[in-house]
CSV table of C-alpha atoms in Angstrom, one decimal:
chain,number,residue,atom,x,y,z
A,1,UNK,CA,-19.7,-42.2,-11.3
A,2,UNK,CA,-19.0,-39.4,-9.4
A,3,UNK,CA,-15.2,-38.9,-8.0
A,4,UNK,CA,-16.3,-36.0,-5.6
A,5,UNK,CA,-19.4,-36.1,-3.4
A,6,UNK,CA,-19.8,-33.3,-1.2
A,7,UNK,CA,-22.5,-33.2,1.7
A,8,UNK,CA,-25.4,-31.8,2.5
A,9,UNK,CA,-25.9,-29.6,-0.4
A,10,UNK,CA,-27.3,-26.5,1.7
A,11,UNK,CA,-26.9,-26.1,5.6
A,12,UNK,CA,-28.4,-23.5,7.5
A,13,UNK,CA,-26.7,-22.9,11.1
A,14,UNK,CA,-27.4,-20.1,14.1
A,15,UNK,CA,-24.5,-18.2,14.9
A,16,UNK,CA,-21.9,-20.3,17.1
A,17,UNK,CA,-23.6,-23.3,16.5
A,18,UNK,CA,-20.5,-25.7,15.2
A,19,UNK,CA,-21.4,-28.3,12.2
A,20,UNK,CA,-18.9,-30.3,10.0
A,21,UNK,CA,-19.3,-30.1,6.2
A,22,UNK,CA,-17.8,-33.7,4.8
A,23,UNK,CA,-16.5,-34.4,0.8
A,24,UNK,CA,-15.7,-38.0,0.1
A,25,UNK,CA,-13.9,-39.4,-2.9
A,26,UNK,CA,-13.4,-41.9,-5.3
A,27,UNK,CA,-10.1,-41.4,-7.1
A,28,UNK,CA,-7.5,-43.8,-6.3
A,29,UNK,CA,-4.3,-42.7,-5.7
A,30,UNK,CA,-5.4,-39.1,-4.0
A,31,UNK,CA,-2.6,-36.7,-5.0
A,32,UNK,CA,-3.9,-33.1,-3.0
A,33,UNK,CA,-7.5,-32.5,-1.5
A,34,UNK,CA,-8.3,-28.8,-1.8
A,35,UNK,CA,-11.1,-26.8,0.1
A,36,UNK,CA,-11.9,-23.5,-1.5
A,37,UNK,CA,-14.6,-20.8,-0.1
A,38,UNK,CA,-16.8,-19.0,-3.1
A,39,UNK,CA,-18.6,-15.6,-2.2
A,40,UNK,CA,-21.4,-14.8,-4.8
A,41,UNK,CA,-19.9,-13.5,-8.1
A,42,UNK,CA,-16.6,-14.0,-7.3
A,43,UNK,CA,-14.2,-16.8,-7.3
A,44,UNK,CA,-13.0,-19.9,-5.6
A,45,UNK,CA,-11.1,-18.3,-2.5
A,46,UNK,CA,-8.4,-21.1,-1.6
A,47,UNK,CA,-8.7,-22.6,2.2
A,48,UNK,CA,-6.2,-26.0,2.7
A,49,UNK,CA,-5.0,-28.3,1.2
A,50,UNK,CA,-4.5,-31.8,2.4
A,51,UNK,CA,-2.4,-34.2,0.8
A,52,UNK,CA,-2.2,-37.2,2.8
A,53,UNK,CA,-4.8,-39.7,5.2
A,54,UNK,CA,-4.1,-38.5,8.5
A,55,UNK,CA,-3.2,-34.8,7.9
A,56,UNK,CA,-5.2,-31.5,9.4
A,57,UNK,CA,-5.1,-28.1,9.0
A,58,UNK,CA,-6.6,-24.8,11.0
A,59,UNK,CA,-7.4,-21.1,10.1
A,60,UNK,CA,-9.6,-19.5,12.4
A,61,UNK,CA,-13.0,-21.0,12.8
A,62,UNK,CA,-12.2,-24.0,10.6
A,63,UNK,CA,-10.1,-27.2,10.6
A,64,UNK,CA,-10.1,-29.2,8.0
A,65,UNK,CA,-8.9,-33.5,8.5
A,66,UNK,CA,-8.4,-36.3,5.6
A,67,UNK,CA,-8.9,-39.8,5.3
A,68,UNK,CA,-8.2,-42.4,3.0
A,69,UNK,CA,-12.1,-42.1,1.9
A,70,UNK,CA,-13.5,-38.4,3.1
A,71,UNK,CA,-12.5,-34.7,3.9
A,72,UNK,CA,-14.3,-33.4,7.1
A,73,UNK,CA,-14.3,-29.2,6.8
A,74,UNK,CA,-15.0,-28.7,10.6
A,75,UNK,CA,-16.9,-25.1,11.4
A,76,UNK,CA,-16.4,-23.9,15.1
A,77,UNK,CA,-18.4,-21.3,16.2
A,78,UNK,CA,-19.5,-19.8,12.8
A,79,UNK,CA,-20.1,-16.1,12.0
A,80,UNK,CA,-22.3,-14.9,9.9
A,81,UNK,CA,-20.0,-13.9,7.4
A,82,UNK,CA,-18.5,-17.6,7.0
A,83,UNK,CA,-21.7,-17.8,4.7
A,84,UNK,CA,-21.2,-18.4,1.4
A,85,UNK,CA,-20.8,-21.9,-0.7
A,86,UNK,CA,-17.8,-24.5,0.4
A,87,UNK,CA,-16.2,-26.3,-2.4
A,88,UNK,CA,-14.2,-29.5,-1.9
A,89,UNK,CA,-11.4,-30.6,-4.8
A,90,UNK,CA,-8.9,-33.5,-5.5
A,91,UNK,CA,-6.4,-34.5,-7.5
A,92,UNK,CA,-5.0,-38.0,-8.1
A,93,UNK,CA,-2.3,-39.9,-9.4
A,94,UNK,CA,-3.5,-41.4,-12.8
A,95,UNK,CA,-6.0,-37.8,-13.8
A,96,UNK,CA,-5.1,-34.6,-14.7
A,97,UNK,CA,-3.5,-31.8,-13.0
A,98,UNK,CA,-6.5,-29.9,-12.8
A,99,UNK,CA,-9.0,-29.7,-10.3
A,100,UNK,CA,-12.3,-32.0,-10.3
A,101,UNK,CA,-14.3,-30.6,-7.5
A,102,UNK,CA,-17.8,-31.6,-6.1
A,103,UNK,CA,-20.9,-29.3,-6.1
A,104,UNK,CA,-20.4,-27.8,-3.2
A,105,UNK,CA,-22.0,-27.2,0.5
A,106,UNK,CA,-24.6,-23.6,0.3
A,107,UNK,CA,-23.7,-22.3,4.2
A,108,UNK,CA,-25.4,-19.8,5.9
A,109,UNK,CA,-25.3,-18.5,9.2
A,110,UNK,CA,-27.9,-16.6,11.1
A,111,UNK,CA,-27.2,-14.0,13.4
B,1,UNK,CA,0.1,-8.7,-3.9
B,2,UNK,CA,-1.5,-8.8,-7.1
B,3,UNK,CA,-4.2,-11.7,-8.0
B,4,UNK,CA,-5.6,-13.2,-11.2
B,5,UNK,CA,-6.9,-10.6,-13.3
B,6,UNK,CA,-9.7,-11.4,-15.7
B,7,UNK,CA,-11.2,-9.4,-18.4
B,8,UNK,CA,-14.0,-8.3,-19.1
B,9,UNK,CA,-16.1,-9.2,-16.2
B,10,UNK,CA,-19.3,-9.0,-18.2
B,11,UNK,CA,-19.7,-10.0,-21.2
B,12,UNK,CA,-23.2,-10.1,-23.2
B,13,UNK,CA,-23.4,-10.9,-27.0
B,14,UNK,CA,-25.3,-12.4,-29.8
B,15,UNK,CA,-25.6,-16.0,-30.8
B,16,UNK,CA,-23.5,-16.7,-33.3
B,17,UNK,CA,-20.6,-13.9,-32.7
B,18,UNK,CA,-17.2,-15.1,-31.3
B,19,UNK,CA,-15.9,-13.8,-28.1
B,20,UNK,CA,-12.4,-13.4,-26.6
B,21,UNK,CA,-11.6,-13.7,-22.9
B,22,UNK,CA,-8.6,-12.7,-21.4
B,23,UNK,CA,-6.5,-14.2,-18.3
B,24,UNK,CA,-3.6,-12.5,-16.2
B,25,UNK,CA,-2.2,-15.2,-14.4
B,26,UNK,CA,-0.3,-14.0,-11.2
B,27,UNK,CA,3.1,-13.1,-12.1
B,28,UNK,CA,6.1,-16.3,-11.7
B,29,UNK,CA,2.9,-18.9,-11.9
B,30,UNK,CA,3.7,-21.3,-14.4
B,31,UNK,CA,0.4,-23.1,-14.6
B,32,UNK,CA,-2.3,-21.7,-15.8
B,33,UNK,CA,-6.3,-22.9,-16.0
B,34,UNK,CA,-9.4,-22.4,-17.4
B,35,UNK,CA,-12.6,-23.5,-15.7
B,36,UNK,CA,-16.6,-22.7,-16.7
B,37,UNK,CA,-19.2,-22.8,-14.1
B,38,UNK,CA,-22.4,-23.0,-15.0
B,39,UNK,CA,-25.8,-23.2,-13.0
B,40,UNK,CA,-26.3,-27.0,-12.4
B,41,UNK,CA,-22.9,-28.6,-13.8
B,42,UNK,CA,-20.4,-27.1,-11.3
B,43,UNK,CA,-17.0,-26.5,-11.8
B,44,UNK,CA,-15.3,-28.2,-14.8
B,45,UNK,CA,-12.1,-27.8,-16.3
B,46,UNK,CA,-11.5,-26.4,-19.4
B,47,UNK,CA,-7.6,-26.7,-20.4
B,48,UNK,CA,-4.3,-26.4,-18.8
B,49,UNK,CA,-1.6,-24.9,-19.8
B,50,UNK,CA,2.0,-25.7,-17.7
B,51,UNK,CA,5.6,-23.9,-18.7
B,52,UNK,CA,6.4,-24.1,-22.5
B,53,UNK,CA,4.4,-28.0,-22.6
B,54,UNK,CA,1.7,-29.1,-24.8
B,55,UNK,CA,-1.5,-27.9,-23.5
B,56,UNK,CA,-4.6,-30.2,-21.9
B,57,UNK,CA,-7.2,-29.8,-23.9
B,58,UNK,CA,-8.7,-32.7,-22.7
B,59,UNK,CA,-11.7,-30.6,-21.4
B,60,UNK,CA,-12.5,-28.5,-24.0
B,61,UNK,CA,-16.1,-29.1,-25.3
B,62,UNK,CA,-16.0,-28.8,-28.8
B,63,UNK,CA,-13.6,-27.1,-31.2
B,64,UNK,CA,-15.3,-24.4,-30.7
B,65,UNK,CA,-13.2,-23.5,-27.9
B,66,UNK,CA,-9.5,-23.0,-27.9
B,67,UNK,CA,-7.2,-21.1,-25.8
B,68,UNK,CA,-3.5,-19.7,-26.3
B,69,UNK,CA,-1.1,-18.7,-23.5
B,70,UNK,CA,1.4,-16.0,-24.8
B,71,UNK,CA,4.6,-15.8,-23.5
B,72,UNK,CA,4.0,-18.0,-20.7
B,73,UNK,CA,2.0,-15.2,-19.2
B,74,UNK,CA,-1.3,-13.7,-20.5
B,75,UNK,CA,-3.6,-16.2,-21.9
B,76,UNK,CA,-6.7,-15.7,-23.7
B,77,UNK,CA,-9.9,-18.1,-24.4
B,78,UNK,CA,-11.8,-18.0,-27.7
B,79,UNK,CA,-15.3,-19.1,-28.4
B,80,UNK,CA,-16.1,-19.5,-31.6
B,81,UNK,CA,-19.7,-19.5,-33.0
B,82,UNK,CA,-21.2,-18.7,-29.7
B,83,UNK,CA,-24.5,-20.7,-28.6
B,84,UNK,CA,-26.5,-20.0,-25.8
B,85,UNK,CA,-25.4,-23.8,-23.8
B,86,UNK,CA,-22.0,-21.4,-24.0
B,87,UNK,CA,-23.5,-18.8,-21.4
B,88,UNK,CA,-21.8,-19.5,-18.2
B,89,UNK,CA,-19.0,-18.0,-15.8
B,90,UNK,CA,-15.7,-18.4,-17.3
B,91,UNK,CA,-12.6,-18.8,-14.5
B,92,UNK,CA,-9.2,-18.7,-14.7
B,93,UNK,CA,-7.0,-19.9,-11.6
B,94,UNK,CA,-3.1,-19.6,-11.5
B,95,UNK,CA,-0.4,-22.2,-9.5
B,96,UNK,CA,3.2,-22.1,-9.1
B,97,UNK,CA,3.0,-25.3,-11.1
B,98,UNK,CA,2.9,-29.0,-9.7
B,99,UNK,CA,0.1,-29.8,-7.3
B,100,UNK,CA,0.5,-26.9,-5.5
B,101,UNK,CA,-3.0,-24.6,-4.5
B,102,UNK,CA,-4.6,-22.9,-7.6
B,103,UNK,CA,-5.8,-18.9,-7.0
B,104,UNK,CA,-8.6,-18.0,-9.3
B,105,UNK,CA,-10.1,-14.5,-10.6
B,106,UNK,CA,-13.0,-13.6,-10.4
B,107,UNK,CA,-14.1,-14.4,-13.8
B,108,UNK,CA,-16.1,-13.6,-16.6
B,109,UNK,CA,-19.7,-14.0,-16.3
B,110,UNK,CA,-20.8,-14.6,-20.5
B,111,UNK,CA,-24.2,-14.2,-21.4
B,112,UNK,CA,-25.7,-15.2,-25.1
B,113,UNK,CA,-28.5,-13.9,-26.2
């Protein structure tokens, strides 16, 4: 069973039009949800992290929310260079300190 | 300030030889990870190394695969016996330790022909 399911897989989106990318979990006992950004060939770029139901946080054009079941990553007006691949994270109480992240959301924005 | 350095960024070799892969966590991080990231599987971890504890090698593979951490600093992945299922990208990520946000390189992209 999957612990991390992130949605949709690809999203295409005009310039300033604003969509919401969503990851939902399994794990009981949620310890830290993490949002990274990936740019081809390079690594997970670290965005927020979110560590308890209820909890948001904002840089620029994105906000990201928690709840007991799902991570909304909120895009407000997007640019064309907020392309690039959106990975979602967790940790829980009873698994290890490393991250077990979903496949990702493929976003691109056309000018 | 400085980030995760990884070494080489390419690396292409034969079936069969054994490769070394080297991580520079970023300096006063106590944790330090390993990930692989290959087309079609994602992200998955590796192993785990925090202050002067046992390791988690919990997601190594086979034994193959091991991984040192010298010092508490530089750490270096070793694949031995490569195969071609090894060819992948290889990521390090760094953390002050705890649950606190990991910063990754950018990796080492390992091809075997």
């Amino acid at each position: 069973e999957d612990q991390v399911t992130q949605s949709p897989e690809a999203l295409r989106l005009q310039e300033g039009e604003s969509s919401s990318l969503n990851c939902s979990y399994t794990v009981s006992g949620l310890r830290g949800l993490f949002w990274y950004r990936q740019d081809p060939g390079k690594g997970p770029e670290f965005l927020f992290t979110l560590y308890s139901a209820g909890e948001e946080k904002e840089k620029e054009r994105l906000k990201a929310t928690l709840t007991k079941k799902e991570s909304f990553l909120h895009i407000t007006a997007p640019k064309p260079e907020d392309s690039a691949t959106y990975l979602c994270a967790v940790t829980w109480a009873t698994g290890r300190r490393a991250l077990t992240f979903g496949s990702g959301t493929r976003l691109q924005v056309q000018p | 300030g400085a980030g995760v350095s990884q070494s080489p960024s390419n690396k292409v070799t034969e079936k069969g030889k054994d490769v070394e892969l080297r991580c520079d966590p970023i300096s006063g991080h106590t944790a330090l990870y390993w990930y692989r990231q290959s087309l079609g599987q994602g992200l998955e971890f590796l192993i785990y190394f925090q202050g002067n504890s046992a390791p988690d090698k919990s997601g190594l593979p086979s034994d193959r695969f091991s991984a040192e951490r010298t010092g508490g600093s530089v750490s270096t992945l070793t694949i031995q016996r490569t195969q071609q299922e090894d060819s992948a990208v290889y990521l390090c990520a760094s953390s002050v330790g705890g649950n606190q946000p990991q910063h990754f390189g950018d990796g080492t992209r390992l091809s075997i022909l």
